[in-house]
């Protein structure tokens, strides 16, 4: 008689642990989906009201300054709606399949919109916003204006936060290989406190 004995206790423990982990992950995914669906409704509803009422107000009698303020409100609300739609469509992020829009847009308009959006933040500081758009860049380009706007706005907003006097400059110029690639270089510079050399590597880490 030949007999083989094997202790499968540890294997069973691992199988049970894996099943619990799988159930927890599925439960977390369901909770995430429910949360995003609820958040979608809760955020979009007031934002749509802001956009709608801004449109109605724009048809009333307003002076030039009021129209400028209203346009900033409408532009900012639409930017938030755009971001909310991206965040809520989490499956795109998980698959790495974010689609860039291909729309005609003007860099001058984007630069002007950003300047107007942050104007109230520098009204009490001796800081000016400067836009430098190189000669030769076409007046109308094809691309994703919302994302370009959002990235530049985030950088300008951060520059203003750490600049007490002087200027924040938006520079857009052709890349060295512009003739072949049509690539552009975007840069935000400021006269603020700057960053120590030893900290430069850490600024792209989370929560730094």
PDB file of C-alpha atoms in Angstrom:
ATOM      1  CA  UNK A   1       0.000   0.000   0.000  1.00  0.00           C
ATOM      2  CA  UNK A   2       1.333   3.427  -0.969  1.00  0.00           C
ATOM      3  CA  UNK A   3      -0.098   6.541   0.703  1.00  0.00           C
ATOM      4  CA  UNK A   4       0.615  10.244   0.072  1.00  0.00           C
ATOM      5  CA  UNK A   5      -0.452  12.895   2.562  1.00  0.00           C
ATOM      6  CA  UNK A   6      -0.432  16.649   1.842  1.00  0.00           C
ATOM      7  CA  UNK A   7      -1.416  19.448   4.202  1.00  0.00           C
ATOM      8  CA  UNK A   8      -3.556  21.914   2.179  1.00  0.00           C
ATOM      9  CA  UNK A   9      -4.434  24.171   5.121  1.00  0.00           C
ATOM     10  CA  UNK A  10      -2.283  27.072   3.926  1.00  0.00           C
ATOM     11  CA  UNK A  11      -3.593  26.784   0.363  1.00  0.00           C
ATOM     12  CA  UNK A  12      -7.181  26.876   1.619  1.00  0.00           C
ATOM     13  CA  UNK A  13      -6.389  29.924   3.752  1.00  0.00           C
ATOM     14  CA  UNK A  14      -4.948  31.696   0.693  1.00  0.00           C
ATOM     15  CA  UNK A  15      -7.995  30.773  -1.426  1.00  0.00           C
ATOM     16  CA  UNK A  16     -10.350  32.145   1.235  1.00  0.00           C
ATOM     17  CA  UNK A  17      -8.275  35.348   1.552  1.00  0.00           C
ATOM     18  CA  UNK A  18      -8.302  35.819  -2.237  1.00  0.00           C
ATOM     19  CA  UNK A  19     -12.082  35.330  -2.366  1.00  0.00           C
ATOM     20  CA  UNK A  20     -12.579  37.910   0.390  1.00  0.00           C
ATOM     21  CA  UNK A  21     -10.268  40.359  -1.403  1.00  0.00           C
ATOM     22  CA  UNK A  22     -12.152  39.799  -4.699  1.00  0.00           C
ATOM     23  CA  UNK A  23     -15.532  40.342  -3.019  1.00  0.00           C
ATOM     24  CA  UNK A  24     -14.239  43.522  -1.347  1.00  0.00           C
ATOM     25  CA  UNK A  25     -12.875  44.847  -4.651  1.00  0.00           C
ATOM     26  CA  UNK A  26     -16.192  44.194  -6.430  1.00  0.00           C
ATOM     27  CA  UNK A  27     -18.071  45.866  -3.596  1.00  0.00           C
ATOM     28  CA  UNK A  28     -15.729  48.873  -3.747  1.00  0.00           C
ATOM     29  CA  UNK A  29     -16.244  49.146  -7.519  1.00  0.00           C
ATOM     30  CA  UNK A  30     -20.023  49.119  -7.073  1.00  0.00           C
ATOM     31  CA  UNK A  31     -19.756  51.802  -4.384  1.00  0.00           C
ATOM     32  CA  UNK A  32     -17.498  53.881  -6.663  1.00  0.00           C
ATOM     33  CA  UNK A  33     -19.974  53.648  -9.551  1.00  0.00           C
ATOM     34  CA  UNK A  34     -22.889  54.644  -7.318  1.00  0.00           C
ATOM     35  CA  UNK A  35     -20.890  57.528  -5.881  1.00  0.00           C
ATOM     36  CA  UNK A  36     -19.935  58.825  -9.332  1.00  0.00           C
ATOM     37  CA  UNK A  37     -23.516  58.567 -10.572  1.00  0.00           C
ATOM     38  CA  UNK A  38     -24.773  60.557  -7.572  1.00  0.00           C
ATOM     39  CA  UNK A  39     -21.954  63.079  -7.817  1.00  0.00           C
ATOM     40  CA  UNK A  40     -22.701  63.531 -11.517  1.00  0.00           C
ATOM     41  CA  UNK A  41     -26.242  64.635 -10.755  1.00  0.00           C
ATOM     42  CA  UNK A  42     -25.335  66.756  -7.722  1.00  0.00           C
ATOM     43  CA  UNK A  43     -22.578  68.708  -9.493  1.00  0.00           C
ATOM     44  CA  UNK A  44     -24.081  69.037 -12.959  1.00  0.00           C
ATOM     45  CA  UNK A  45     -27.448  70.338 -11.746  1.00  0.00           C
ATOM     46  CA  UNK A  46     -26.184  73.567 -10.117  1.00  0.00           C
ATOM     47  CA  UNK A  47     -23.566  74.059 -12.830  1.00  0.00           C
ATOM     48  CA  UNK A  48     -26.180  73.838 -15.569  1.00  0.00           C
ATOM     49  CA  UNK A  49     -28.191  76.425 -13.656  1.00  0.00           C
ATOM     50  CA  UNK A  50     -25.157  78.745 -13.562  1.00  0.00           C
ATOM     51  CA  UNK A  51     -24.586  78.326 -17.319  1.00  0.00           C
ATOM     52  CA  UNK A  52     -28.284  78.770 -18.126  1.00  0.00           C
ATOM     53  CA  UNK A  53     -28.813  81.840 -15.951  1.00  0.00           C
ATOM     54  CA  UNK A  54     -25.577  83.385 -17.249  1.00  0.00           C
ATOM     55  CA  UNK A  55     -26.925  83.000 -20.775  1.00  0.00           C
ATOM     56  CA  UNK A  56     -30.215  84.635 -19.792  1.00  0.00           C
ATOM     57  CA  UNK A  57     -28.384  87.489 -18.073  1.00  0.00           C
ATOM     58  CA  UNK A  58     -26.226  88.074 -21.150  1.00  0.00           C
ATOM     59  CA  UNK A  59     -29.415  88.968 -23.056  1.00  0.00           C
ATOM     60  CA  UNK A  60     -30.303  91.728 -20.604  1.00  0.00           C
ATOM     61  CA  UNK A  61     -29.004  95.290 -20.580  1.00  0.00           C
ATOM     62  CA  UNK A  62     -25.471  95.220 -19.148  1.00  0.00           C
ATOM     63  CA  UNK A  63     -22.508  97.566 -19.231  1.00  0.00           C
ATOM     64  CA  UNK A  64     -19.143  96.478 -20.657  1.00  0.00           C
ATOM     65  CA  UNK A  65     -17.627  95.492 -17.309  1.00  0.00           C
ATOM     66  CA  UNK A  66     -20.690  93.423 -16.348  1.00  0.00           C
ATOM     67  CA  UNK A  67     -20.547  91.616 -19.704  1.00  0.00           C
ATOM     68  CA  UNK A  68     -16.863  90.804 -19.133  1.00  0.00           C
ATOM     69  CA  UNK A  69     -17.601  89.408 -15.663  1.00  0.00           C
ATOM     70  CA  UNK A  70     -20.503  87.373 -17.033  1.00  0.00           C
ATOM     71  CA  UNK A  71     -18.370  85.909 -19.816  1.00  0.00           C
ATOM     72  CA  UNK A  72     -15.787  84.805 -17.226  1.00  0.00           C
ATOM     73  CA  UNK A  73     -18.538  83.117 -15.177  1.00  0.00           C
ATOM     74  CA  UNK A  74     -19.860  81.299 -18.268  1.00  0.00           C
ATOM     75  CA  UNK A  75     -16.380  80.248 -19.395  1.00  0.00           C
ATOM     76  CA  UNK A  76     -15.404  78.996 -15.926  1.00  0.00           C
ATOM     77  CA  UNK A  77     -18.667  77.077 -15.483  1.00  0.00           C
ATOM     78  CA  UNK A  78     -18.259  75.408 -18.881  1.00  0.00           C
ATOM     79  CA  UNK A  79     -14.665  74.453 -17.998  1.00  0.00           C
ATOM     80  CA  UNK A  80     -15.865  72.841 -14.769  1.00  0.00           C
ATOM     81  CA  UNK A  81     -18.593  70.932 -16.621  1.00  0.00           C
ATOM     82  CA  UNK A  82     -15.978  69.696 -19.082  1.00  0.00           C
ATOM     83  CA  UNK A  83     -13.739  68.467 -16.247  1.00  0.00           C
ATOM     84  CA  UNK A  84     -16.638  66.868 -14.377  1.00  0.00           C
ATOM     85  CA  UNK A  85     -17.601  64.911 -17.502  1.00  0.00           C
ATOM     86  CA  UNK A  86     -14.008  63.674 -17.824  1.00  0.00           C
ATOM     87  CA  UNK A  87     -13.761  62.681 -14.160  1.00  0.00           C
ATOM     88  CA  UNK A  88     -17.093  60.891 -14.195  1.00  0.00           C
ATOM     89  CA  UNK A  89     -16.169  58.887 -17.259  1.00  0.00           C
ATOM     90  CA  UNK A  90     -13.657  56.994 -15.142  1.00  0.00           C
ATOM     91  CA  UNK A  91     -13.556  54.042 -17.504  1.00  0.00           C
ATOM     92  CA  UNK A  92     -11.645  56.183 -20.017  1.00  0.00           C
ATOM     93  CA  UNK A  93      -8.956  56.926 -17.450  1.00  0.00           C
ATOM     94  CA  UNK A  94      -8.708  53.278 -16.422  1.00  0.00           C
ATOM     95  CA  UNK A  95      -8.255  52.180 -20.038  1.00  0.00           C
ATOM     96  CA  UNK A  96      -5.905  55.042 -20.868  1.00  0.00           C
ATOM     97  CA  UNK A  97      -8.259  56.023 -23.680  1.00  0.00           C
ATOM     98  CA  UNK A  98      -8.795  59.733 -23.099  1.00  0.00           C
ATOM     99  CA  UNK A  99      -9.730  61.247 -26.444  1.00  0.00           C
ATOM    100  CA  UNK A 100      -8.336  64.644 -27.364  1.00  0.00           C
ATOM    101  CA  UNK A 101     -10.766  66.931 -29.186  1.00  0.00           C
ATOM    102  CA  UNK A 102      -9.954  68.211 -32.668  1.00  0.00           C
ATOM    103  CA  UNK A 103     -11.563  71.651 -32.784  1.00  0.00           C
ATOM    104  CA  UNK A 104     -10.592  74.992 -34.326  1.00  0.00           C
ATOM    105  CA  UNK A 105      -9.466  77.468 -31.653  1.00  0.00           C
ATOM    106  CA  UNK A 106      -7.463  80.641 -31.124  1.00  0.00           C
ATOM    107  CA  UNK A 107      -4.476  80.796 -28.769  1.00  0.00           C
ATOM    108  CA  UNK A 108      -5.046  84.534 -28.424  1.00  0.00           C
ATOM    109  CA  UNK A 109      -8.585  83.899 -27.153  1.00  0.00           C
ATOM    110  CA  UNK A 110      -7.350  81.264 -24.696  1.00  0.00           C
ATOM    111  CA  UNK A 111      -4.672  83.632 -23.409  1.00  0.00           C
ATOM    112  CA  UNK A 112      -7.210  86.452 -23.028  1.00  0.00           C
ATOM    113  CA  UNK A 113      -9.688  84.172 -21.224  1.00  0.00           C
ATOM    114  CA  UNK A 114      -7.002  83.087 -18.753  1.00  0.00           C
ATOM    115  CA  UNK A 115      -5.954  86.684 -18.098  1.00  0.00           C
ATOM    116  CA  UNK A 116      -9.559  87.680 -17.393  1.00  0.00           C
ATOM    117  CA  UNK A 117     -10.177  84.612 -15.203  1.00  0.00           C
ATOM    118  CA  UNK A 118      -7.281  85.421 -12.840  1.00  0.00           C
ATOM    119  CA  UNK A 119      -7.589  89.223 -12.911  1.00  0.00           C
ATOM    120  CA  UNK A 120      -9.425  89.362  -9.576  1.00  0.00           C
ATOM    121  CA  UNK A 121      -6.559  87.475  -7.889  1.00  0.00           C
ATOM    122  CA  UNK A 122      -3.996  90.153  -8.688  1.00  0.00           C
ATOM    123  CA  UNK A 123      -6.119  93.288  -8.223  1.00  0.00           C
ATOM    124  CA  UNK A 124      -4.591  93.870  -4.771  1.00  0.00           C
ATOM    125  CA  UNK A 125      -1.032  92.912  -5.765  1.00  0.00           C
ATOM    126  CA  UNK A 126       1.474  94.803  -7.964  1.00  0.00           C
ATOM    127  CA  UNK A 127       1.505  91.907 -10.430  1.00  0.00           C
ATOM    128  CA  UNK A 128       0.691  91.978 -14.134  1.00  0.00           C
ATOM    129  CA  UNK A 129      -0.144  89.135 -16.513  1.00  0.00           C
ATOM    130  CA  UNK A 130       1.861  89.231 -19.746  1.00  0.00           C
ATOM    131  CA  UNK A 131       1.072  87.172 -22.860  1.00  0.00           C
ATOM    132  CA  UNK A 132       3.776  86.570 -25.463  1.00  0.00           C
ATOM    133  CA  UNK A 133       2.627  84.847 -28.644  1.00  0.00           C
ATOM    134  CA  UNK A 134       5.361  84.460 -31.256  1.00  0.00           C
ATOM    135  CA  UNK A 135       4.865  85.898 -34.711  1.00  0.00           C
ATOM    136  CA  UNK A 136       4.202  83.208 -37.294  1.00  0.00           C
ATOM    137  CA  UNK A 137       1.902  81.005 -35.187  1.00  0.00           C
ATOM    138  CA  UNK A 138      -1.397  80.663 -37.108  1.00  0.00           C
ATOM    139  CA  UNK A 139      -4.371  82.620 -35.764  1.00  0.00           C
ATOM    140  CA  UNK A 140      -6.527  79.465 -35.796  1.00  0.00           C
ATOM    141  CA  UNK A 141      -5.262  76.024 -34.790  1.00  0.00           C
ATOM    142  CA  UNK A 142      -6.859  72.577 -34.511  1.00  0.00           C
ATOM    143  CA  UNK A 143      -6.712  70.816 -31.145  1.00  0.00           C
ATOM    144  CA  UNK A 144      -8.265  70.521 -27.694  1.00  0.00           C
ATOM    145  CA  UNK A 145      -8.797  74.106 -26.442  1.00  0.00           C
ATOM    146  CA  UNK A 146     -10.448  73.055 -23.151  1.00  0.00           C
ATOM    147  CA  UNK A 147      -7.482  70.977 -22.025  1.00  0.00           C
ATOM    148  CA  UNK A 148      -4.937  73.564 -23.162  1.00  0.00           C
ATOM    149  CA  UNK A 149      -6.907  76.204 -21.269  1.00  0.00           C
ATOM    150  CA  UNK A 150      -7.106  74.061 -18.135  1.00  0.00           C
ATOM    151  CA  UNK A 151      -3.388  73.232 -18.057  1.00  0.00           C
ATOM    152  CA  UNK A 152      -2.295  76.823 -18.646  1.00  0.00           C
ATOM    153  CA  UNK A 153      -4.845  78.149 -16.137  1.00  0.00           C
ATOM    154  CA  UNK A 154      -3.570  75.762 -13.444  1.00  0.00           C
ATOM    155  CA  UNK A 155       0.031  76.855 -14.054  1.00  0.00           C
ATOM    156  CA  UNK A 156      -0.808  80.581 -14.143  1.00  0.00           C
ATOM    157  CA  UNK A 157      -2.937  80.260 -11.002  1.00  0.00           C
ATOM    158  CA  UNK A 158      -0.072  78.553  -9.183  1.00  0.00           C
ATOM    159  CA  UNK A 159       2.410  81.203 -10.368  1.00  0.00           C
ATOM    160  CA  UNK A 160       0.156  84.004  -9.084  1.00  0.00           C
ATOM    161  CA  UNK A 161      -0.110  82.286  -5.712  1.00  0.00           C
ATOM    162  CA  UNK A 162       3.655  82.575  -5.164  1.00  0.00           C
ATOM    163  CA  UNK A 163       4.254  85.938  -6.835  1.00  0.00           C
ATOM    164  CA  UNK A 164       3.870  89.011  -4.625  1.00  0.00           C
ATOM    165  CA  UNK A 165       5.126  91.570  -7.144  1.00  0.00           C
ATOM    166  CA  UNK A 166       6.331  91.769 -10.724  1.00  0.00           C
ATOM    167  CA  UNK A 167       4.759  89.622 -13.425  1.00  0.00           C
ATOM    168  CA  UNK A 168       3.499  86.257 -14.574  1.00  0.00           C
ATOM    169  CA  UNK A 169       4.209  85.599 -18.258  1.00  0.00           C
ATOM    170  CA  UNK A 170       2.536  83.182 -20.670  1.00  0.00           C
ATOM    171  CA  UNK A 171       4.925  82.463 -23.559  1.00  0.00           C
ATOM    172  CA  UNK A 172       3.968  80.466 -26.650  1.00  0.00           C
ATOM    173  CA  UNK A 173       6.536  79.935 -29.375  1.00  0.00           C
ATOM    174  CA  UNK A 174       7.396  77.417 -32.116  1.00  0.00           C
ATOM    175  CA  UNK A 175       9.529  74.447 -31.088  1.00  0.00           C
ATOM    176  CA  UNK A 176      12.953  74.030 -32.676  1.00  0.00           C
ATOM    177  CA  UNK A 177      11.520  71.458 -35.126  1.00  0.00           C
ATOM    178  CA  UNK A 178       8.328  73.453 -35.788  1.00  0.00           C
ATOM    179  CA  UNK A 179       8.713  73.324 -39.601  1.00  0.00           C
ATOM    180  CA  UNK A 180       8.465  69.507 -39.601  1.00  0.00           C
ATOM    181  CA  UNK A 181       6.264  68.834 -36.573  1.00  0.00           C
ATOM    182  CA  UNK A 182       4.224  72.039 -36.056  1.00  0.00           C
ATOM    183  CA  UNK A 183       4.866  71.616 -32.313  1.00  0.00           C
ATOM    184  CA  UNK A 184       4.629  74.595 -29.986  1.00  0.00           C
ATOM    185  CA  UNK A 185       6.354  75.285 -26.677  1.00  0.00           C
ATOM    186  CA  UNK A 186       4.236  76.677 -23.832  1.00  0.00           C
ATOM    187  CA  UNK A 187       5.951  78.244 -20.817  1.00  0.00           C
ATOM    188  CA  UNK A 188       4.746  80.015 -17.684  1.00  0.00           C
ATOM    189  CA  UNK A 189       7.348  82.138 -15.905  1.00  0.00           C
ATOM    190  CA  UNK A 190       7.029  84.418 -12.896  1.00  0.00           C
ATOM    191  CA  UNK A 191       8.994  86.743 -10.651  1.00  0.00           C
ATOM    192  CA  UNK A 192       7.944  84.876  -7.509  1.00  0.00           C
ATOM    193  CA  UNK A 193       9.967  83.089  -4.860  1.00  0.00           C
ATOM    194  CA  UNK A 194      11.078  80.258  -7.151  1.00  0.00           C
ATOM    195  CA  UNK A 195      12.048  76.735  -6.109  1.00  0.00           C
ATOM    196  CA  UNK A 196      15.290  75.591  -4.546  1.00  0.00           C
ATOM    197  CA  UNK A 197      17.417  73.418  -6.842  1.00  0.00           C
ATOM    198  CA  UNK A 198      17.343  70.494  -4.439  1.00  0.00           C
ATOM    199  CA  UNK A 199      13.531  70.563  -4.516  1.00  0.00           C
ATOM    200  CA  UNK A 200      13.126  70.531  -8.310  1.00  0.00           C
ATOM    201  CA  UNK A 201      13.037  66.734  -8.566  1.00  0.00           C
ATOM    202  CA  UNK A 202      10.321  66.459  -5.915  1.00  0.00           C
ATOM    203  CA  UNK A 203       7.780  68.905  -7.337  1.00  0.00           C
ATOM    204  CA  UNK A 204       6.198  66.271  -9.566  1.00  0.00           C
ATOM    205  CA  UNK A 205       5.641  63.845  -6.674  1.00  0.00           C
ATOM    206  CA  UNK A 206       2.142  63.561  -5.263  1.00  0.00           C
ATOM    207  CA  UNK A 207       1.315  65.977  -2.455  1.00  0.00           C
ATOM    208  CA  UNK A 208       4.631  67.836  -2.764  1.00  0.00           C
TER     209      UNK A 208
END
